[in-house]
mmCIF file of C-alpha atoms in Angstrom:
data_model
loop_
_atom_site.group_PDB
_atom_site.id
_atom_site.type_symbol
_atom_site.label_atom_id
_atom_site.label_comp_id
_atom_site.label_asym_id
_atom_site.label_seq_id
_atom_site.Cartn_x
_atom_site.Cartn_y
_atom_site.Cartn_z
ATOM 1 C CA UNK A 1 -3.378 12.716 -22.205
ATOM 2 C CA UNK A 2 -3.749 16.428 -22.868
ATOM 3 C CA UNK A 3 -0.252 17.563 -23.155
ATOM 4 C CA UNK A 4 -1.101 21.369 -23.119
ATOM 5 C CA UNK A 5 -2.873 20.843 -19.615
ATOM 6 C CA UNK A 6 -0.515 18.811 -18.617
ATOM 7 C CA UNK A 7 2.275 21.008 -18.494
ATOM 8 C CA UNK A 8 -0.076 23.911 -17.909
ATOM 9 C CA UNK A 9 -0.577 21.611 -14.559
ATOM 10 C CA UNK A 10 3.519 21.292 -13.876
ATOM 11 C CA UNK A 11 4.215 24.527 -14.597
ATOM 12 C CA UNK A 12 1.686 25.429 -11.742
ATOM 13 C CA UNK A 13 3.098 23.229 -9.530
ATOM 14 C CA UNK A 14 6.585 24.288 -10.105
ATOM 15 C CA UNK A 15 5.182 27.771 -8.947
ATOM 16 C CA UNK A 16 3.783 26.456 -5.730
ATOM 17 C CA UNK A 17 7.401 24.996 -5.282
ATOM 18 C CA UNK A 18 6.579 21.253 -6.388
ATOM 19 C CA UNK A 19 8.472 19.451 -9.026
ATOM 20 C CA UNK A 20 8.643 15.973 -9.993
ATOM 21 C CA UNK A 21 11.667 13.473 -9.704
ATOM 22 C CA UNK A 22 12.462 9.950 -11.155
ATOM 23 C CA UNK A 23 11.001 8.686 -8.131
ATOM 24 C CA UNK A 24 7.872 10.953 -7.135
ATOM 25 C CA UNK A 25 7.454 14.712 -6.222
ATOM 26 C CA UNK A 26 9.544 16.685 -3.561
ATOM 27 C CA UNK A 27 8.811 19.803 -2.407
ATOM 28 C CA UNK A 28 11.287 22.761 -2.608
ATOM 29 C CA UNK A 29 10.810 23.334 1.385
ATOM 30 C CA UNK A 30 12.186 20.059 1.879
ATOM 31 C CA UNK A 31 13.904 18.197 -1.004
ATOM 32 C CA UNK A 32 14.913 14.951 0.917
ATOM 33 C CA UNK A 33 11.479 14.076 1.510
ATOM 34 C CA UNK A 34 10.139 12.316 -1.593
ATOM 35 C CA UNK A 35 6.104 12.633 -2.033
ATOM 36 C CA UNK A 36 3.752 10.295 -4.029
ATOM 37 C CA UNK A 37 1.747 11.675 -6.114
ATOM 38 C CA UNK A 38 -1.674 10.816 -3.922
ATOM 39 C CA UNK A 39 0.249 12.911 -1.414
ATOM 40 C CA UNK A 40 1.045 16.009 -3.755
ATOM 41 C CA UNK A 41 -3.012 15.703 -4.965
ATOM 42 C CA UNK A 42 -4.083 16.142 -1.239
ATOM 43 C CA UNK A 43 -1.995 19.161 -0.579
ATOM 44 C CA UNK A 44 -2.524 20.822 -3.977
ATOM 45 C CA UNK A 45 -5.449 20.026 -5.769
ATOM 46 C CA UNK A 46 -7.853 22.095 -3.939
ATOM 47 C CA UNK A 47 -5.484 25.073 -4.332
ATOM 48 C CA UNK A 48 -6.367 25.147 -7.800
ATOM 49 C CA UNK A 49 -9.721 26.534 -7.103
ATOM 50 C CA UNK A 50 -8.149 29.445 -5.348
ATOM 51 C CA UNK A 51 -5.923 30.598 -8.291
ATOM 52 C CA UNK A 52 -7.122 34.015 -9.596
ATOM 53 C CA UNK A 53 -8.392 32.370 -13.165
ATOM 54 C CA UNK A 54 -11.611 32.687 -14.888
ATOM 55 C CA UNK A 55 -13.647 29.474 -13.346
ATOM 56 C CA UNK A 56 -13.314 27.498 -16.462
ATOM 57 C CA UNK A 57 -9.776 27.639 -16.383
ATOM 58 C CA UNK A 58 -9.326 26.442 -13.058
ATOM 59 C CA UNK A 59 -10.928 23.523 -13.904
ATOM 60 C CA UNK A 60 -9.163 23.068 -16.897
ATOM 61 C CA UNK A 61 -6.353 23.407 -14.980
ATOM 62 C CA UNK A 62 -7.669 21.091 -12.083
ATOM 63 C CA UNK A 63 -8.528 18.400 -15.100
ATOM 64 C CA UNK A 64 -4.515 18.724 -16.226
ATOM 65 C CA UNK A 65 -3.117 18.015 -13.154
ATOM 66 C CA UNK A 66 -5.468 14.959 -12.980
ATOM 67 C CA UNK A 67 -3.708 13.836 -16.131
ATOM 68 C CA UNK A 68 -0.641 14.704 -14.087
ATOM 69 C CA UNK A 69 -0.890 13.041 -11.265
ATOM 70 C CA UNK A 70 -3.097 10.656 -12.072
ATOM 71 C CA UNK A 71 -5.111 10.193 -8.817
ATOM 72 C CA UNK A 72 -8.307 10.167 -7.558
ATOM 73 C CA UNK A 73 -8.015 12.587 -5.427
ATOM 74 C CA UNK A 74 -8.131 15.726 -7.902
ATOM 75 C CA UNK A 75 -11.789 14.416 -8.832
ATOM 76 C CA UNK A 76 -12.761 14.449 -5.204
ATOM 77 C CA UNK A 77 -11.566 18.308 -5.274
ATOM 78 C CA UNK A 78 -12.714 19.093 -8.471
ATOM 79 C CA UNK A 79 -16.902 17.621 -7.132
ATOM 80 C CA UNK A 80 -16.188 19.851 -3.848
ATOM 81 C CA UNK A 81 -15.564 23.264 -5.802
ATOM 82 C CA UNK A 82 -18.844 21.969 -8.009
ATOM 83 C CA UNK A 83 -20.932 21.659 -4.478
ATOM 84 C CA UNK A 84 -18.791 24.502 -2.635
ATOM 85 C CA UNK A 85 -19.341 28.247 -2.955
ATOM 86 C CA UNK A 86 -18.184 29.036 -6.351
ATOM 87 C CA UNK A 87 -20.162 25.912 -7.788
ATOM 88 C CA UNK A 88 -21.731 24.645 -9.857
ATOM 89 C CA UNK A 89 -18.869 24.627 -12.217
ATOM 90 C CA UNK A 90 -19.511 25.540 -16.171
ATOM 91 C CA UNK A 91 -21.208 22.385 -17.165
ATOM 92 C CA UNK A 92 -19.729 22.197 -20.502
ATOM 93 C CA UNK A 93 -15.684 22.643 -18.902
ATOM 94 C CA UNK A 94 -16.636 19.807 -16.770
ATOM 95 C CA UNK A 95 -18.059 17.181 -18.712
ATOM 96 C CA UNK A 96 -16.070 17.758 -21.846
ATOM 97 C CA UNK A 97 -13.050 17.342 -19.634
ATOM 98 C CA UNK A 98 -14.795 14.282 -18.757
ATOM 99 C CA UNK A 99 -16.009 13.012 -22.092
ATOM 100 C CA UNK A 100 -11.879 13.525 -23.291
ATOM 101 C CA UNK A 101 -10.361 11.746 -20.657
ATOM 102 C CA UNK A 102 -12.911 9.045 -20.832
ATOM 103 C CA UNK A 103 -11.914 8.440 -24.783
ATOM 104 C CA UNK A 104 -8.266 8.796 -24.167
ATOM 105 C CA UNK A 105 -6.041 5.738 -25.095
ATOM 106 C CA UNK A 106 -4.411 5.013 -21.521
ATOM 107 C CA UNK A 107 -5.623 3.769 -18.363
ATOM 108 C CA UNK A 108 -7.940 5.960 -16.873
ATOM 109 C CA UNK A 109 -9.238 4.561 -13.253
ATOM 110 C CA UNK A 110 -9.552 7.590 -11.539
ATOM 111 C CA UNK A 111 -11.702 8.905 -14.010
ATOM 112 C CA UNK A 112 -14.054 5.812 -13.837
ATOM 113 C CA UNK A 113 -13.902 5.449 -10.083
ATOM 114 C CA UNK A 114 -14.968 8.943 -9.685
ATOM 115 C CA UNK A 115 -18.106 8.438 -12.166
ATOM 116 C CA UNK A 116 -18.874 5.167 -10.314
ATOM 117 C CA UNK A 117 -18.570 6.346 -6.627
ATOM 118 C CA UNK A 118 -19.274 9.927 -7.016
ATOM 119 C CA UNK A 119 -21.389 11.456 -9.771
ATOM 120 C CA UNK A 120 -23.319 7.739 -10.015
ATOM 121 C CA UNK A 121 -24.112 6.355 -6.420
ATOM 122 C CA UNK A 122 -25.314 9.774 -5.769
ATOM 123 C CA UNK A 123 -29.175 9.963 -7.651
ATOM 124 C CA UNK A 124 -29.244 14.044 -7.395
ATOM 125 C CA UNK A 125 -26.197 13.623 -9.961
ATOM 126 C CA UNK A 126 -26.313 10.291 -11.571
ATOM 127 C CA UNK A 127 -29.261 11.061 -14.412
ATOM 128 C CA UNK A 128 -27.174 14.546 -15.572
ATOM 129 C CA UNK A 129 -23.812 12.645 -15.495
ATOM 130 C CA UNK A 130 -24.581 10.157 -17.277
ATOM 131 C CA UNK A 131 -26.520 11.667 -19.707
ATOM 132 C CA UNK A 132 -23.580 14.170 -20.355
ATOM 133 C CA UNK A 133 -20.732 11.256 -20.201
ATOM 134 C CA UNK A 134 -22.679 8.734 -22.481
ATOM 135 C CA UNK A 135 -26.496 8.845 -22.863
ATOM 136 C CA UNK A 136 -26.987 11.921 -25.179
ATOM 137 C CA UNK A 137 -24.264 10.543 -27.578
ATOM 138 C CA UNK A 138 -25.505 7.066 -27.723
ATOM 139 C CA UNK A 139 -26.753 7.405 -31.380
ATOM 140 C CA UNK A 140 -23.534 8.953 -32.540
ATOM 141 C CA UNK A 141 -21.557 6.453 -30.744
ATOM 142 C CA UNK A 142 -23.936 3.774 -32.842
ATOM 143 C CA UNK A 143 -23.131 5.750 -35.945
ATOM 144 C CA UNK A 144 -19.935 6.627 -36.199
ATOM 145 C CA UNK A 145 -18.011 3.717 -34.508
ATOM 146 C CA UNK A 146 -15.298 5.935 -33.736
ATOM 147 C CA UNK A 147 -12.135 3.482 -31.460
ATOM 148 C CA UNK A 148 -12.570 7.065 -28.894
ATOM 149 C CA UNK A 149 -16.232 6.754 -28.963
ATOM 150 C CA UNK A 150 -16.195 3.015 -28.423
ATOM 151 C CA UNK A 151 -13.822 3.671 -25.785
ATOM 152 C CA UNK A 152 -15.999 6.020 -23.406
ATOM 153 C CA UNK A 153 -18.920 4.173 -24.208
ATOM 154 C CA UNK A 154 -17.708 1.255 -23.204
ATOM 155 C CA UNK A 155 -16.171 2.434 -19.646
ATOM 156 C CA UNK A 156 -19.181 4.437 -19.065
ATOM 157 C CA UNK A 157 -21.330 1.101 -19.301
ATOM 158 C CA UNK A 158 -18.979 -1.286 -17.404
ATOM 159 C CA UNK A 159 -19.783 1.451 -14.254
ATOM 160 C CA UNK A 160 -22.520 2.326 -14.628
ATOM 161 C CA UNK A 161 -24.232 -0.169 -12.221
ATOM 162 C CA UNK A 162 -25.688 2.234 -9.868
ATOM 163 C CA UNK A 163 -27.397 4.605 -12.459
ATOM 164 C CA UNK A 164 -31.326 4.479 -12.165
ATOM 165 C CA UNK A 165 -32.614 1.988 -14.498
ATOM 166 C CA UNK A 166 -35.169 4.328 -16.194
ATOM 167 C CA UNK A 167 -31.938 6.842 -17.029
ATOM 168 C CA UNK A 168 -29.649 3.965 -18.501
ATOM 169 C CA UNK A 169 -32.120 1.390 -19.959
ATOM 170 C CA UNK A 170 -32.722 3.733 -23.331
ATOM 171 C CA UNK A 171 -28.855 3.896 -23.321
ATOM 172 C CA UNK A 172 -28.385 0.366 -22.728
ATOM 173 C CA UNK A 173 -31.004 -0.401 -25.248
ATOM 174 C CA UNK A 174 -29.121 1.430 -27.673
ATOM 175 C CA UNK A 175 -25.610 0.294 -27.620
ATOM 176 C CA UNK A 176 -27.435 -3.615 -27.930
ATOM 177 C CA UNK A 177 -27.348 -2.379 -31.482
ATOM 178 C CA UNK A 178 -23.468 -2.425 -32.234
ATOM 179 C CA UNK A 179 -21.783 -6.033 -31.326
ATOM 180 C CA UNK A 180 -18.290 -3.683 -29.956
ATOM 181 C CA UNK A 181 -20.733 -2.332 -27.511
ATOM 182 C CA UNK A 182 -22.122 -5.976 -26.077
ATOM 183 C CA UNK A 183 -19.692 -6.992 -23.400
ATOM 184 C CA UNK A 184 -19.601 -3.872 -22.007
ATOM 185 C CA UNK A 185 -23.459 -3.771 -21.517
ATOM 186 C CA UNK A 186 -23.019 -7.183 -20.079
ATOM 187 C CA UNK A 187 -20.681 -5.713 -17.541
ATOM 188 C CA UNK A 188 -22.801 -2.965 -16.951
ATOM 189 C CA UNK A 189 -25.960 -5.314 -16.407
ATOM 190 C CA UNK A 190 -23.693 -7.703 -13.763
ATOM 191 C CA UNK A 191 -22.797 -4.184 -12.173
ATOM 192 C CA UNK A 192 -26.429 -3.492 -11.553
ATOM 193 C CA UNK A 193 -26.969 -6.544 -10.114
ATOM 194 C CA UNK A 194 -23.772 -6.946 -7.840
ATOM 195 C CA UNK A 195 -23.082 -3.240 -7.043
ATOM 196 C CA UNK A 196 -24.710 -1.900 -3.630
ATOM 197 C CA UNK A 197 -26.293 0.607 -5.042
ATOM 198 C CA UNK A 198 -26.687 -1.257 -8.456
ATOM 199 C CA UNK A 199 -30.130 -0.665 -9.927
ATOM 200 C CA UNK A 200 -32.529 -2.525 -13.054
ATOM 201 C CA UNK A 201 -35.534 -3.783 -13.457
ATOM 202 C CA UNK A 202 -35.409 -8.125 -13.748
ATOM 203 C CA UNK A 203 -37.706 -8.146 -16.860
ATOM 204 C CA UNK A 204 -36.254 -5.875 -18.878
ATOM 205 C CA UNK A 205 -32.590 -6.230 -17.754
ATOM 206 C CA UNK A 206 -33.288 -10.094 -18.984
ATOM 207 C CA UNK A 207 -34.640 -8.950 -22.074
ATOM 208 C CA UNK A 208 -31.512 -6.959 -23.063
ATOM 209 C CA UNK A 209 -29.169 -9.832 -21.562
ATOM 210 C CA UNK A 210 -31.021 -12.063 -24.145
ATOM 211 C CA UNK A 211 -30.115 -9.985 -27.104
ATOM 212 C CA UNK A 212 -26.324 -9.770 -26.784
ATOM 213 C CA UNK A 213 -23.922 -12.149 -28.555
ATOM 214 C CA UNK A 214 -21.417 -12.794 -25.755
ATOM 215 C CA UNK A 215 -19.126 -16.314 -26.074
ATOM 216 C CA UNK A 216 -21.683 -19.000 -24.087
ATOM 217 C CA UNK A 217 -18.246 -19.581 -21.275
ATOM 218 C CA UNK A 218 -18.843 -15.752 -20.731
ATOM 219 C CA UNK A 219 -18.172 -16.179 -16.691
ATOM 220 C CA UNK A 220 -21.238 -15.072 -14.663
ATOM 221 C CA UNK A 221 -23.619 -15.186 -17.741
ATOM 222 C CA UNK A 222 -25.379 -18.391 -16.794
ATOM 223 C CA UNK A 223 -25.859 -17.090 -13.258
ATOM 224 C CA UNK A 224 -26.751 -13.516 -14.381
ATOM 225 C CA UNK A 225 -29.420 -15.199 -16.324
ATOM 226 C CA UNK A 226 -30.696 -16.842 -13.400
ATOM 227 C CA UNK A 227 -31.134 -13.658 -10.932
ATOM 228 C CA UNK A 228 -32.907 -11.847 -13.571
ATOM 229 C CA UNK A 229 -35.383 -14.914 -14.531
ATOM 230 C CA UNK A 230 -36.120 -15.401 -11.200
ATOM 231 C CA UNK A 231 -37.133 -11.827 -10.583
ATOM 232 C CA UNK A 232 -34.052 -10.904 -8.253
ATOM 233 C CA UNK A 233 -33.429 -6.781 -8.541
ATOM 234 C CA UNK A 234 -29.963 -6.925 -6.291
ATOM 235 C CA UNK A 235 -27.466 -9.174 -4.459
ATOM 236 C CA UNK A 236 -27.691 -7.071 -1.431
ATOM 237 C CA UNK A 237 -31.583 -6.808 -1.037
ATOM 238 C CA UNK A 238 -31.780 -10.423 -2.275
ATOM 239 C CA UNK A 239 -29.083 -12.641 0.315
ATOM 240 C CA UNK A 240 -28.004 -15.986 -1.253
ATOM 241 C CA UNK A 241 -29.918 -15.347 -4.462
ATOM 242 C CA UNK A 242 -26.196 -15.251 -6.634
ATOM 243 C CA UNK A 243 -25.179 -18.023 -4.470
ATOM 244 C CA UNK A 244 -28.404 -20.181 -5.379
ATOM 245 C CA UNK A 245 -27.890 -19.762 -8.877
ATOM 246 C CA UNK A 246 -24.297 -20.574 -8.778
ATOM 247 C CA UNK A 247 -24.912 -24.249 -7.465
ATOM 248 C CA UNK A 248 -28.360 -24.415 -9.433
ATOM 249 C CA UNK A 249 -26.089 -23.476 -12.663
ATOM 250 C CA UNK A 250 -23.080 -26.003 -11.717
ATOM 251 C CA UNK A 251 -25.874 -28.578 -11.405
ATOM 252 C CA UNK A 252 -27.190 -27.532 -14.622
ATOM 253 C CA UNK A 253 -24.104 -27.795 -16.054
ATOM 254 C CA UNK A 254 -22.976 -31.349 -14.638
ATOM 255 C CA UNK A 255 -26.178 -32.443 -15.987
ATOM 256 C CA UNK A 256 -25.779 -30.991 -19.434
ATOM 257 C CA UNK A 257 -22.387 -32.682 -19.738
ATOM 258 C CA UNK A 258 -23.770 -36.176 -18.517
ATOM 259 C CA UNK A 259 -26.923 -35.817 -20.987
ATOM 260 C CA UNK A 260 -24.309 -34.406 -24.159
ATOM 261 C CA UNK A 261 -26.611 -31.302 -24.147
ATOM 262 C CA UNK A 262 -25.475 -27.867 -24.986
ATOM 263 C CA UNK A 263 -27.154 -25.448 -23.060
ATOM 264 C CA UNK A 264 -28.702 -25.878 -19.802
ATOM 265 C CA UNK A 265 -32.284 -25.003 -19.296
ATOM 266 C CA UNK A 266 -33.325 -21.453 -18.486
ATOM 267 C CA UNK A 267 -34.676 -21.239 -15.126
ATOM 268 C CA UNK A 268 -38.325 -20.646 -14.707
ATOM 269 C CA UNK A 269 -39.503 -17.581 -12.965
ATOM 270 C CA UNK A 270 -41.833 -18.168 -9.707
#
């Protein structure tokens, strides 16, 4: 958490007659009335963007009360002053604020749901957002190994799902190199397989699945295998594809037991 913006963001709120209490928020107009904090974001958050502050610093500002609040909200207001009238937004302000939230040491949903259902599922975003929040830092991720590199590489990959394959697959290809980074771009393969908008290419997605040292009871890995082998691109353009490979994998299983084999036969592509 950035403690600066943080209480940059209180103090701000104190001002527009909002202050917090052991149980939530209340507002100075009427002080019986406690407020959650999703309920203080909707009121608020936009307000931010009206404050007479160099641009940068609203967002900076904007970015602390997210830490504040914590809710999903603020994102939503701070990708509506990007599109609105004042927008875009300094590009380095947003995606560093980003990048640092993304590495922080706490739980950081909102963050990650806004990448996922905002800057990702939309493709006149998803190639620059990623690229800022992961894919033109892959190599220094690699190198340096840092616990808050690992960290925002890691939740970038596990939603990435609906980034365009071309965009991600050098980035996926990448982190295949450090063994920290593998069950995240398992995750991230699943997620562009499941997701609605999820988005790979069979071949190569298969390829990269192949390379990563995940435990062999890794849940969904079997059936993940046997989408991809078959040529399947998505669950939702492909109905009862998962569900196909889920019984042919059981059977495989069963079979494996009864025979004392290991590992059950890779499916063959038609």
């Amino acid at each position: 958490m950035e403690m600066q913006a943080v209480e940059a963001a209180r103090c701000w709120l104190a001002e527009q007659g909002v202050s917090q209490v052991r149980d939530g928020w209340v507002n100075d107009a009427n002080p019986k009335v406690l407020l959650t904090a999703n309920q203080v974001a909707h009121s608020r958050a936009g307000d931010v963007f009206a404050e007479d502050l160099d641009i940068a610093d609203q967002l900076r500002l904007a970015f602390g009360l997210l830490d504040l609040l914590d809710d999903y909200w603020v994102t939503c207001e701070i990708r509506f002053a990007n599109e609105g009238a004042k927008g875009p937004l300094p590009a380095d302000a947003l995606w560093d604020g980003y990048r640092r939230r993304l590495e922080a040491d706490r739980d950081v949903e909102a963050v990650t749901y806004s990448l996922w259902v905002d800057w990702f599922e939309d493709h006149t975003t998803s190639a620059v957002a990623f690229s800022e929040v992961l894919g033109n830092d892959i190599d220094r991720v690699v190198a340096e190994r840092s616990e808050a590199l690992l960290r925002r590489a890691r939740r970038v990959l596990e939603c990435s799902g609906p980034v365009r394959w071309t965009v991600k697959e050098p980035t996926y290809r990448a982190a295949v190199r450090l063994p920290a980074l593998h069950s995240a771009v398992f995750h991230g393969l699943r997620a562009s397989f499941h997701d609605v908008h999820g988005d790979l290419e069979p071949a190569g997605a298969l390829a990269l699945l192949d390379r990563l040292d995940l435990p062999t009871n890794t849940q969904h890995l079997a059936e993940l295998r046997h989408v991809l082998a078959a040529g399947y691109k998505n669950h939702y353009r492909s109905p009862g594809a998962w569900d196909d490979a889920v019984r042919s994998c059981s059977c495989a299983a069963r079979r494996c037991r009864s025979e004392g084999s290991a590992v059950p036969p890779l499916p063959v592509a038609p």
